[in-house]
XYZ file of N, CA, C and O in Angstrom:
804
model
N 38.182 7.197 34.100
C 36.234 7.548 33.852
C 35.886 8.317 33.443
O 34.890 7.988 32.731
N 36.770 9.816 33.066
C 35.605 10.374 32.530
C 35.289 10.211 31.042
O 35.135 10.439 30.492
N 36.616 9.745 30.813
C 36.768 9.071 28.834
C 35.296 8.324 28.408
O 34.994 8.330 27.592
N 35.465 7.164 29.806
C 34.205 6.658 29.200
C 32.634 6.377 30.005
O 31.493 6.677 28.533
N 32.637 7.787 30.687
C 30.890 8.613 30.293
C 30.922 9.222 28.838
O 29.539 9.625 28.383
N 31.894 9.952 28.010
C 31.535 10.579 27.570
C 31.419 9.629 26.006
O 30.298 9.954 26.000
N 32.289 8.146 25.437
C 31.476 7.138 25.450
C 30.397 6.966 25.302
O 29.267 7.120 24.092
N 29.647 6.509 26.395
C 28.263 6.040 27.356
C 27.148 7.127 26.377
O 26.609 6.946 26.037
N 27.874 9.165 27.062
C 27.189 10.705 26.484
C 26.710 9.654 24.832
O 25.854 10.413 24.358
N 27.546 10.068 24.474
C 27.877 9.724 22.642
C 27.153 8.625 22.199
O 25.661 9.061 20.647
N 27.617 6.963 22.857
C 26.657 6.900 22.515
C 24.715 6.246 22.285
O 24.106 7.079 20.979
N 23.677 7.541 23.470
C 23.154 7.541 23.945
C 22.787 8.728 23.111
O 22.430 8.174 22.681
N 23.042 9.365 22.420
C 23.271 10.334 21.224
C 22.341 9.953 20.307
O 21.358 10.240 19.400
N 23.512 8.951 19.788
C 23.645 8.327 18.629
C 22.389 7.561 18.968
O 21.933 7.055 17.314
N 22.046 6.770 19.047
C 20.857 6.099 19.690
C 19.203 6.894 19.790
O 19.005 5.750 18.669
N 18.725 8.024 19.285
C 18.463 8.769 19.450
C 18.275 8.745 17.512
O 16.776 8.811 17.383
N 18.674 7.986 17.103
C 18.449 8.028 15.196
C 18.399 7.046 14.543
O 20.101 6.483 15.299
N 18.145 6.077 13.761
C 18.127 4.902 13.336
C 19.645 5.778 12.596
O 20.285 4.209 12.180
N 20.014 6.853 12.248
C 21.079 7.000 11.035
C 22.339 7.173 11.343
O 22.053 8.615 12.345
N 23.584 7.073 11.329
C 24.809 8.028 10.950
C 24.417 8.860 11.258
O 24.171 9.119 9.430
N 24.936 9.862 11.528
C 24.980 11.372 10.311
C 26.457 11.357 9.100
O 26.256 12.147 9.320
N 27.111 10.397 9.052
C 28.272 10.490 7.651
C 27.402 8.998 7.657
O 28.654 8.085 8.439
N 26.789 9.599 6.160
C 26.710 7.997 5.646
C 27.068 7.576 4.465
O 28.013 8.365 4.095
N 27.435 6.874 3.914
C 28.714 5.975 3.313
C 27.915 6.407 2.100
O 27.127 7.011 1.524
N 28.782 6.321 0.697
C 27.890 6.865 -0.093
C 27.758 5.577 -1.386
O 27.209 5.916 -2.168
N 28.261 4.170 -0.984
C 27.707 3.453 -1.442
C 26.850 2.739 -0.795
O 26.482 3.205 0.196
N 26.110 2.020 -1.281
C 24.157 1.667 -0.835
C 24.786 0.892 0.089
O 25.661 0.490 0.800
N 23.950 0.878 0.872
C 23.278 -0.023 2.900
C 21.742 -0.451 2.176
O 21.171 -0.112 2.093
N 21.639 -1.465 3.564
C 20.715 -1.782 3.861
C 19.385 -1.128 4.372
O 19.517 -0.158 5.150
N 18.482 -1.686 3.441
C 17.230 -0.884 4.034
C 17.302 -0.933 5.509
O 17.025 -1.860 5.578
N 16.144 0.863 6.742
C 16.265 -0.319 7.604
C 14.976 -1.043 8.270
O 13.382 -0.938 7.331
N 14.874 -1.632 9.402
C 13.064 -2.007 9.860
C 12.095 -0.813 9.716
O 10.903 -0.846 9.247
N 12.524 -0.029 10.258
C 11.929 1.264 10.561
C 11.251 1.700 9.080
O 11.467 1.716 7.806
N 10.133 3.043 10.069
C 9.604 3.701 8.410
C 10.570 4.621 9.049
O 10.391 5.840 10.008
N 10.923 6.167 7.587
C 11.027 5.593 6.704
C 12.814 4.508 6.809
O 13.550 4.672 7.733
N 12.554 3.517 5.799
C 13.480 2.420 5.596
C 15.235 3.523 5.937
O 15.721 2.245 5.274
N 15.179 4.095 4.670
C 16.270 5.128 4.282
C 15.738 6.911 4.894
O 15.204 7.242 4.579
N 16.754 7.143 4.725
C 17.425 8.282 5.505
C 17.245 9.541 4.176
O 16.852 9.056 2.901
N 16.757 11.058 4.326
C 16.766 11.563 2.821
C 17.733 11.180 2.296
O 18.795 11.377 2.170
N 17.193 11.649 1.240
C 18.063 11.512 0.420
C 18.473 10.524 -0.147
O 19.181 9.848 -1.177
N 17.543 9.108 0.231
C 18.349 7.646 -0.245
C 16.641 7.041 -0.297
O 15.523 7.550 0.073
N 16.958 6.144 -1.705
C 15.805 5.065 -1.931
C 16.242 4.145 -1.732
O 16.781 3.545 -1.732
N 15.073 3.490 -1.390
C 15.596 2.664 -0.904
C 14.856 1.276 -1.814
O 13.287 0.529 -2.677
N 15.064 0.181 -2.863
C 15.298 -0.080 -4.260
C 15.634 -1.167 -3.647
O 16.580 -2.218 -2.604
N 15.733 -2.587 -5.107
C 15.521 -3.869 -4.575
C 16.532 -4.359 -5.426
O 17.240 -3.388 -6.606
N 18.081 -5.078 -4.950
C 19.539 -4.970 -5.649
C 18.907 -6.410 -5.234
O 19.911 -6.966 -4.451
N 18.770 -7.483 -6.200
C 19.099 -8.423 -6.192
C 17.446 -9.167 -5.108
O 16.783 -8.060 -5.767
N 18.323 -9.439 -4.294
C 16.690 -10.306 -3.073
C 16.970 -9.144 -2.247
O 15.897 -9.247 -1.855
N 18.490 -8.399 -2.332
C 18.303 -7.416 -0.725
C 16.966 -5.943 -0.954
O 17.483 -5.789 -2.328
N 17.135 -5.447 0.184
C 16.550 -3.540 -0.810
C 17.345 -2.528 0.177
O 18.080 -3.169 0.892
N 17.880 -1.619 -1.133
C 19.286 -1.501 0.169
C 18.767 0.488 -0.267
O 17.847 0.709 -0.937
N 19.561 1.155 0.349
C 19.369 2.419 -0.081
C 20.297 2.861 -0.624
O 21.617 2.868 -0.380
N 19.910 3.907 -1.291
C 20.730 3.992 -2.539
C 21.068 5.543 -2.185
O 19.491 5.697 -2.692
N 21.550 6.376 -3.114
C 21.177 7.801 -3.039
C 20.684 8.587 -4.379
O 20.909 7.646 -5.667
N 19.731 8.525 -3.796
C 18.733 9.514 -5.141
C 19.385 10.959 -5.519
O 18.990 11.754 -5.852
N 19.646 10.939 -6.650
C 19.879 12.126 -7.187
C 19.096 12.773 -8.532
O 18.215 11.938 -8.641
N 19.369 14.344 -8.436
C 18.295 14.206 -9.231
C 18.976 14.330 -11.122
O 19.501 13.108 -11.042
N 17.775 14.306 -12.110
C 18.054 14.639 -13.107
C 16.853 13.921 -13.987
O 16.001 12.946 -13.190
N 17.109 13.783 -15.224
C 15.666 13.090 -15.778
C 15.927 11.884 -15.779
O 17.307 11.121 -16.120
N 14.667 10.538 -15.260
C 15.117 9.592 -15.430
C 14.815 8.749 -16.655
O 15.081 8.801 -17.724
N 15.660 7.446 -17.283
C 15.981 7.027 -17.971
C 14.757 7.056 -19.659
O 14.238 6.736 -20.685
N 14.077 7.085 -18.721
C 12.873 6.447 -20.183
C 12.198 7.863 -21.026
O 11.046 8.008 -21.419
N 13.007 8.813 -20.740
C 12.590 10.407 -21.925
C 12.193 12.047 -20.782
O 11.505 12.845 -21.536
N 11.843 11.252 -19.701
C 11.693 12.790 -18.680
C 11.778 13.885 -18.653
O 13.457 13.877 -19.190
N 11.859 15.033 -18.439
C 12.337 16.049 -17.705
C 11.906 17.265 -18.763
O 12.671 18.242 -19.752
N 11.651 16.401 -19.889
C 11.306 17.264 -21.164
C 10.592 18.966 -21.155
O 11.881 20.041 -21.863
N 9.978 19.243 -20.302
C 9.821 20.980 -20.084
C 10.554 21.479 -19.256
O 9.987 22.604 -18.946
N 11.948 20.551 -19.020
C 12.930 21.276 -18.439
C 12.785 21.236 -16.702
O 12.881 21.821 -15.978
N 11.326 20.262 -15.935
C 11.372 20.202 -14.897
C 12.511 18.880 -14.311
O 12.849 17.949 -14.810
N 12.667 19.180 -13.219
C 14.179 18.287 -12.535
C 13.237 16.941 -11.893
O 13.200 17.246 -11.259
N 13.199 15.890 -12.705
C 12.219 14.845 -12.648
C 13.834 14.074 -11.337
O 14.801 13.800 -11.591
N 13.270 13.387 -10.110
C 14.369 12.511 -9.998
C 14.117 10.899 -10.189
O 14.379 10.553 -11.420
N 15.254 11.156 -10.084
C 16.182 9.444 -10.670
C 15.810 8.648 -10.067
O 16.248 8.282 -9.273
N 14.385 7.940 -10.845
C 14.368 6.573 -10.380
C 14.905 5.588 -11.421
O 13.940 4.645 -11.611
N 15.607 5.760 -11.709
C 16.080 4.466 -13.056
C 16.212 3.385 -12.819
O 15.622 2.158 -13.463
N 16.443 2.777 -11.127
C 16.994 1.324 -10.523
C 14.732 0.926 -11.107
O 15.157 -0.260 -10.860
N 14.030 2.109 -11.015
C 12.289 1.390 -11.181
C 12.316 1.091 -12.667
O 10.951 0.603 -12.160
N 12.446 1.756 -13.269
C 12.616 1.249 -14.244
C 12.482 0.442 -15.146
O 13.503 -0.379 -15.317
N 12.293 0.382 -16.741
C 10.664 0.483 -16.761
C 10.372 -0.473 -16.331
O 9.709 -1.736 -16.331
N 8.847 0.649 -15.853
C 7.792 -0.269 -15.036
C 5.702 0.713 -14.913
O 5.356 0.824 -14.506
N 6.412 0.574 -16.745
C 4.950 0.920 -17.250
C 3.641 0.652 -17.093
O 2.399 0.780 -17.632
N 4.402 -1.068 -17.738
C 2.693 -1.855 -17.745
C 3.280 -3.128 -16.373
O 3.654 -2.798 -15.691
N 2.001 -3.894 -16.937
C 2.009 -5.286 -15.598
C 2.883 -5.768 -15.089
O 3.842 -6.139 -14.429
N 3.152 -6.481 -16.827
C 4.126 -7.159 -17.063
C 5.345 -6.278 -16.629
O 6.519 -7.861 -16.109
N 5.971 -5.117 -16.273
C 7.366 -4.863 -15.746
C 7.423 -3.920 -14.808
O 8.280 -4.010 -14.231
N 6.214 -4.200 -13.865
C 5.709 -3.740 -12.515
C 7.163 -3.946 -11.695
O 7.535 -5.063 -11.881
N 7.069 -3.128 -10.965
C 8.106 -2.920 -9.971
C 7.817 -4.074 -8.858
O 7.069 -3.830 -8.733
N 8.136 -5.808 -8.520
C 8.178 -6.049 -7.709
C 8.461 -6.206 -6.323
O 9.609 -5.863 -5.909
N 6.844 -5.242 -5.390
C 8.286 -5.102 -4.480
C 7.893 -6.307 -3.423
O 7.851 -7.297 -3.167
N 7.912 -5.803 -1.571
C 9.011 -7.075 -1.175
C 7.605 -7.489 0.192
O 7.124 -8.306 0.882
N 6.744 -6.214 -0.660
C 5.758 -5.576 0.315
C 4.775 -7.329 0.810
O 3.876 -7.704 -1.145
N 3.731 -7.911 1.559
C 2.784 -8.970 1.972
C 3.978 -10.261 1.787
O 3.807 -11.004 2.700
N 4.403 -10.334 0.992
C 5.541 -11.301 0.896
C 6.197 -11.141 2.209
O 7.494 -12.601 2.568
N 7.695 -10.500 2.292
C 9.009 -10.481 3.938
C 8.820 -9.622 4.029
O 9.535 -9.204 5.635
N 7.354 -8.096 4.144
C 7.202 -7.127 5.079
C 5.575 -6.469 4.275
O 5.114 -6.792 3.527
N 5.446 -5.679 5.616
C 4.249 -5.716 5.496
C 3.934 -4.033 5.156
O 3.358 -3.680 3.863
N 5.311 -3.861 4.813
C 5.150 -1.830 4.153
C 6.350 -2.116 3.967
O 6.780 -1.967 4.567
N 6.694 -1.000 2.751
C 7.255 0.046 2.200
C 7.268 1.527 1.997
O 5.745 1.361 1.114
N 8.277 1.759 1.956
C 8.134 3.041 1.634
C 9.279 3.531 0.003
O 10.990 3.403 1.094
N 8.239 3.877 -1.076
C 9.621 4.319 -2.219
C 9.762 5.796 -2.059
O 9.133 6.508 -1.960
N 10.787 6.091 -2.969
C 10.768 7.874 -3.516
C 12.729 8.827 -2.511
O 12.867 8.110 -1.784
N 12.314 9.261 -2.978
C 12.090 10.221 -4.248
C 11.743 9.407 -5.975
O 13.195 8.996 -6.128
N 10.920 9.081 -6.457
C 10.504 8.228 -7.609
C 9.801 10.211 -8.780
O 9.314 10.584 -8.281
N 9.276 9.711 -9.859
C 9.049 10.679 -10.819
C 8.419 9.677 -12.234
O 8.267 9.468 -12.605
N 7.205 10.987 -12.621
C 6.333 10.777 -13.378
C 6.835 11.853 -14.286
O 6.746 13.301 -14.942
N 7.800 11.581 -15.141
C 9.020 12.227 -16.027
C 8.635 11.116 -17.528
O 9.710 9.989 -17.010
N 8.157 11.234 -18.115
C 7.605 13.251 -19.229
C 6.215 12.162 -18.624
O 5.513 11.517 -18.096
N 4.993 13.168 -18.848
C 4.333 13.356 -18.901
C 3.100 11.818 -18.524
O 2.135 11.652 -18.043
N 4.164 11.384 -19.836
C 3.225 10.132 -20.760
C 3.383 9.050 -18.997
O 2.948 7.745 -20.111
N 4.309 9.397 -18.683
C 5.104 7.980 -18.120
C 3.912 7.735 -16.646
O 3.590 8.207 -16.412
N 3.421 5.909 -16.496
C 2.984 5.227 -15.669
C 4.741 4.072 -14.660
O 5.349 3.756 -15.637
N 4.321 4.612 -13.217
C 4.867 3.813 -12.630
C 3.729 2.924 -12.183
O 3.123 3.054 -11.505
N 4.534 1.126 -12.361
C 3.507 0.416 -11.582
C 4.905 -0.433 -10.857
O 5.668 -0.657 -10.825
N 3.694 -1.427 -9.688
C 4.186 -1.747 -8.212
C 2.802 -2.864 -8.315
O 2.402 -2.535 -7.890
N 3.949 -3.957 -7.735
C 3.653 -4.952 -7.325
C 3.559 -5.402 -6.008
O 4.638 -5.523 -5.560
N 2.400 -6.205 -5.755
C 2.434 -6.133 -4.385
C 1.702 -7.960 -4.919
O 0.718 -8.208 -5.639
N 2.317 -9.320 -4.558
C 1.975 -10.520 -4.332
C 0.977 -10.943 -3.412
O 1.958 -10.694 -1.605
N -0.005 -10.506 -3.069
C -0.630 -11.570 -1.751
C -0.640 -12.144 -1.540
O -0.959 -12.715 -2.007
N -0.062 -13.129 -0.330
C 0.193 -13.565 0.173
C -1.268 -15.128 1.104
O -0.550 -15.425 1.109
N -1.670 -13.625 2.054
C -2.329 -14.666 2.868
C -4.641 -13.445 2.330
O -4.478 -12.411 2.154
N -4.749 -14.206 2.101
C -6.074 -13.809 1.494
C -6.438 -13.542 2.776
O -6.617 -13.242 3.581
N -7.897 -12.169 1.986
C -8.664 -11.395 3.439
C -7.399 -10.076 3.973
O -7.622 -9.283 5.244
N -6.127 -9.585 3.258
C -5.214 -8.747 3.768
C -5.726 -7.653 2.703
O -6.854 -7.524 1.867
N -5.335 -6.812 3.856
C -6.108 -4.827 3.374
C -4.989 -4.610 2.172
O -4.349 -5.082 2.901
N -5.290 -3.997 2.012
C -4.108 -3.312 1.129
C -3.944 -1.935 1.010
O -5.832 -0.950 -0.085
N -3.148 -0.619 0.911
C -3.626 0.580 1.141
C -2.529 0.928 0.286
O -0.863 0.609 1.193
N -2.206 2.083 -0.555
C -1.834 3.161 -1.026
C -1.675 3.695 -1.164
O -2.742 5.211 -0.962
N -0.149 4.896 -0.154
C 0.050 6.324 0.038
C 0.763 7.087 -1.122
O 1.853 6.397 -1.222
N -0.058 7.857 -1.518
C 1.124 8.874 -2.700
C 1.207 10.036 -2.459
O -0.233 11.133 -2.419
N 2.513 9.650 -2.016
C 2.427 12.177 -1.769
C 3.551 12.880 -2.903
O 4.246 12.637 -2.868
N 2.522 13.130 -3.576
C 3.632 13.953 -4.620
C 4.146 15.859 -4.835
O 3.511 16.509 -3.252
N 5.145 15.817 -4.880
C 5.746 17.416 -4.893
C 4.726 18.351 -5.243
O 4.114 18.079 -6.065
N 5.024 19.708 -4.411
C 4.033 21.530 -5.623
C 3.883 20.823 -7.072
O 4.793 21.513 -7.254
N 3.068 21.639 -7.675
C 2.591 21.602 -9.142
C 1.883 20.789 -9.095
O 1.107 20.270 -8.763
N 1.885 20.037 -10.795
C 0.683 19.166 -11.324
C 0.543 17.348 -9.673
O 1.298 16.595 -9.847
N -0.646 17.642 -10.026
C -1.490 16.210 -8.733
C -1.163 14.562 -9.723
O -1.459 15.422 -10.944
N -0.476 14.611 -8.640
C -0.370 13.085 -10.004
C -1.912 12.694 -9.464
O -3.003 13.440 -8.573
N -1.467 11.092 -10.045
C -3.115 10.286 -10.093
C -2.772 8.771 -9.469
O -1.341 8.478 -10.295
N -3.466 8.559 -8.634
C -3.726 6.950 -7.757
C -4.276 5.721 -8.143
O -5.568 6.531 -8.302
N -4.224 4.553 -9.095
C -5.081 3.509 -9.594
C -4.755 2.566 -8.373
O -3.526 2.059 -8.677
N -5.723 1.607 -8.289
C -5.347 -0.073 -7.432
C -5.621 -0.452 -8.282
O -6.723 -0.889 -8.900
N -5.267 -1.562 -8.886
C -5.563 -2.632 -10.459
C -5.472 -3.948 -9.509
O -4.724 -3.784 -9.099
N -6.670 -5.227 -9.705
C -6.059 -6.357 -10.233
C -5.639 -6.887 -11.264
O -4.903 -6.952 -11.823
N -5.935 -8.529 -11.355
C -4.844 -9.681 -11.808
C -4.812 -8.904 -13.342
O -4.052 -9.094 -14.132
N -5.511 -8.182 -13.291
C -6.020 -8.317 -14.681
C -5.555 -6.573 -15.778
O -5.965 -6.718 -16.870
N -5.533 -5.968 -14.924
C -5.327 -4.561 -15.221
C -6.449 -3.214 -14.758
O -6.197 -2.303 -15.102
N -7.948 -4.002 -13.646
C -9.044 -3.114 -13.893
C -8.762 -2.604 -13.066
O -8.117 -3.321 -11.982
N -8.612 -0.989 -13.150
C -8.866 -0.350 -11.225
C -10.072 -1.552 -10.469
O -11.314 -0.422 -10.890
N -9.508 -0.789 -9.762
C -10.552 -1.219 -8.323
C -11.139 -0.810 -6.937
O -11.773 0.148 -6.546
N -9.522 0.194 -7.368
C -9.662 1.428 -6.373
C -8.549 2.817 -7.247
O -7.792 2.575 -7.803
N -9.199 4.105 -6.742
C -9.070 5.401 -6.975
C -8.208 6.145 -6.002
O -9.405 6.236 -5.025
N -6.948 6.639 -5.579
C -6.540 7.657 -5.477
C -7.585 8.884 -5.052
O -8.328 9.385 -5.928
N -7.949 9.528 -3.106
C -8.013 10.841 -3.534
C -7.741 11.024 -2.296
O -6.707 10.539 -1.945
N -8.188 12.279 -2.009
C -7.123 13.488 -0.649
C -7.359 12.830 -0.037
O -9.294 12.499 0.983
N -6.071 12.113 1.296
C -6.898 12.166 2.500
C -6.655 13.374 3.694
O -6.691 11.998 4.531
N -6.615 13.888 2.991
C -6.359 14.814 4.177
C -5.575 16.093 4.921
O -5.223 17.249 5.891
N -4.043 15.134 4.447
C -2.713 15.230 4.111
C -2.802 15.853 3.201
O -2.972 15.693 1.956
N -1.965 17.209 2.632
C -1.238 18.422 1.772
C -0.708 17.273 0.028
O -0.227 16.058 1.622
N -0.961 17.547 -0.003
C -0.635 16.770 -1.694
C -1.081 15.143 -1.848
O 0.757 14.748 -2.019
N -0.747 14.690 -0.412
C -1.101 13.158 -0.654
C -2.874 12.793 -0.720
O -3.747 12.809 -0.762
N -2.911 11.091 -1.502
C -3.098 10.855 -2.572
C -2.955 9.232 -1.727
O -2.851 8.725 -0.603
N -4.719 8.990 -1.912
C -4.956 7.530 -0.346
C -5.928 6.256 -1.236
O -7.038 6.996 -1.694
N -5.653 5.057 -1.124
C -6.874 3.656 -2.280
C -6.437 3.698 -1.270
O -5.051 2.476 -0.626
N -7.354 2.493 -1.108
C -7.790 1.457 -0.453
C -8.597 0.082 -0.978
O -9.618 0.351 -1.122
N -8.508 -0.553 -0.325
C -8.920 -2.057 -0.415
C -9.071 -3.190 0.683
O -7.977 -4.171 0.179
N -9.916 -3.407 0.562
C -10.215 -4.358 1.896
C -9.902 -5.971 1.653
O -10.517 -5.660 0.343
N -9.932 -6.943 2.123
C -10.300 -8.114 1.702
C -10.014 -8.895 1.072
O -10.488 -9.378 -0.037
N -8.720 -8.890 0.146
C -7.912 -8.932 -0.996
C -7.518 -10.418 -1.048
O -7.395 -11.234 -0.012
N -8.234 -11.332 -2.232
C -7.915 -12.859 -2.234
C -6.465 -12.544 -2.289
O -5.806 -11.880 -2.623
N -5.739 -13.612 -1.949
C -4.430 -14.381 -2.598
C -4.123 -13.937 -4.243
O -5.076 -14.438 -5.045
N -2.889 -13.510 -4.147
C -3.000 -12.777 -5.940
C -2.156 -11.391 -5.526
O -2.008 -10.709 -5.083
N -1.371 -11.234 -6.967
C -0.445 -10.266 -7.107
C -2.084 -9.016 -7.746
O -3.110 -8.802 -8.094
N -1.979 -8.030 -7.186
C -2.166 -6.901 -7.085
C -1.374 -5.643 -7.077
O -0.332 -5.639 -6.973
N -1.862 -3.971 -8.442
C -0.504 -3.679 -8.234
C -1.405 -1.678 -8.568
O -2.607 -2.094 -7.963
N 0.207 -1.373 -8.095
C -0.551 0.331 -8.100
C -0.147 0.875 -9.059
O 1.178 0.620 -8.698
N -1.157 2.125 -9.733
C -0.384 2.729 -10.319
C -0.740 3.976 -10.368
O -1.050 4.662 -9.956
N 0.890 4.631 -10.354
C 0.341 6.145 -10.219
C 1.226 6.451 -11.972
O 1.904 6.673 -12.671
N 0.367 7.562 -11.894
C 0.053 8.875 -13.175
C 0.308 10.018 -13.140
O -0.323 10.769 -11.892
N 0.426 10.336 -13.922
C -0.583 12.617 -14.212
C -1.917 12.940 -14.665
O -2.167 11.654 -14.752
N -1.655 13.556 -14.015
C -2.809 14.279 -14.569
C -3.720 14.234 -16.187
O -3.145 14.584 -16.964
N -4.732 14.098 -16.494
C -4.920 13.990 -17.803
C -5.057 15.205 -18.195
O -4.989 15.615 -19.226
N -5.078 16.817 -17.462
C -5.041 17.105 -18.142
C -3.457 18.317 -17.567
O -3.585 19.141 -16.584
N -2.317 17.944 -17.816
C -1.250 18.829 -17.536
C -1.202 20.905 -17.466
O -1.976 21.276 -18.484
N -0.994 20.926 -16.497
C -0.249 22.308 -16.082
C 0.564 22.841 -16.937
O 1.391 22.238 -17.634
N 0.910 23.628 -16.149
C 2.481 25.107 -16.418
C 2.990 24.021 -16.198
O 4.197 24.110 -16.659
N 3.227 23.105 -15.054
C 4.948 22.522 -15.330
C 4.554 20.874 -15.951
O 5.580 20.304 -15.858
N 4.024 21.108 -17.021
C 3.853 20.336 -18.000
C 2.621 18.382 -17.740
O 3.778 16.935 -18.356
N 2.839 18.432 -16.615
C 2.228 17.692 -15.976
C 2.961 16.252 -15.119
O 2.977 15.004 -14.397
N 3.905 16.949 -14.907
C 4.719 15.784 -14.538
C 5.839 16.916 -13.320
O 5.118 17.710 -12.628
N 5.644 15.412 -12.015
C 6.149 15.778 -10.794
C 7.042 14.568 -10.720
O 6.430 13.563 -10.697
N 7.350 15.266 -9.003
C 7.665 13.508 -7.933
C 7.131 13.442 -7.066
O 6.745 14.173 -6.635
N 7.647 12.571 -6.206
C 6.398 11.217 -5.440
C 6.977 10.695 -4.634
O 8.280 10.300 -4.933
N 6.954 10.361 -3.426
C 7.000 9.413 -2.891
C 5.696 8.561 -2.564
O 5.269 8.716 -2.937
N 5.772 6.702 -2.795
C 5.033 5.757 -2.800
C 5.534 5.656 -0.971
O 6.066 4.477 -1.015
N 3.786 4.307 -0.652
C 3.654 3.690 0.465
C 2.613 3.097 0.612
O 1.887 3.250 0.159
N 4.205 1.910 0.687
C 1.736 0.297 0.007
C 2.145 -0.435 0.914
O 3.757 -0.565 2.500
N 1.677 -0.271 1.949
C 0.842 -1.563 3.017
C 0.009 -2.520 3.253
O -0.914 -1.933 2.456
N -0.101 -3.581 3.533
C -1.030 -4.981 3.907
C -0.990 -4.702 5.355
O 0.306 -4.585 6.221
N -2.105 -5.628 5.091
C -2.337 -5.931 7.540
C -3.580 -6.760 7.043
O -4.424 -6.786 6.155
N -3.475 -6.991 8.418
C -4.754 -7.740 8.368
C -4.254 -9.435 7.549
O -3.275 -9.760 7.431
N -5.195 -10.225 8.385
C -7.157 -10.111 8.549
C -6.410 -10.185 10.277
O -5.877 -10.890 10.892
């Protein structure tokens, strides 16, 4: 009887957290909660599945880290510098929100673009970017032609930008993250997380 009670108690403790204390080294499916992966893991696309994958440090494949800055390894998202190369997210088509990261803007000329396919007209599109200390990043929401329809601004949370566009028509919209216009001491490179959300109508 005592063993049974102990097993139930351990199960109750584990139920408080969506993640096991000993996580596998191999990728596993992203969870439905926020964040979809535990610290140290990024939610990335692998075929039609969204998986949690260990996000180790190091320069990203497009040549980051030239200033010695330790760039987060976001090679699974690269290249995503243009609309044609934009990383296609499952937001709107499969789920209402997702958070990716850690990602990086490395080198300073790098641009990261994420695509959302609005499937229901008049939905609201909201994007938040939280970057590490150092040079601030910039955020822009783009329409299908690549024109900027909203720019990120501080939302009251440290190192966080937010941009919103209400009542989007059905079709493709994009979130673009890029470095500062005038790089500072860190060379304009930085690591960040991005959360993309649709809501309504």
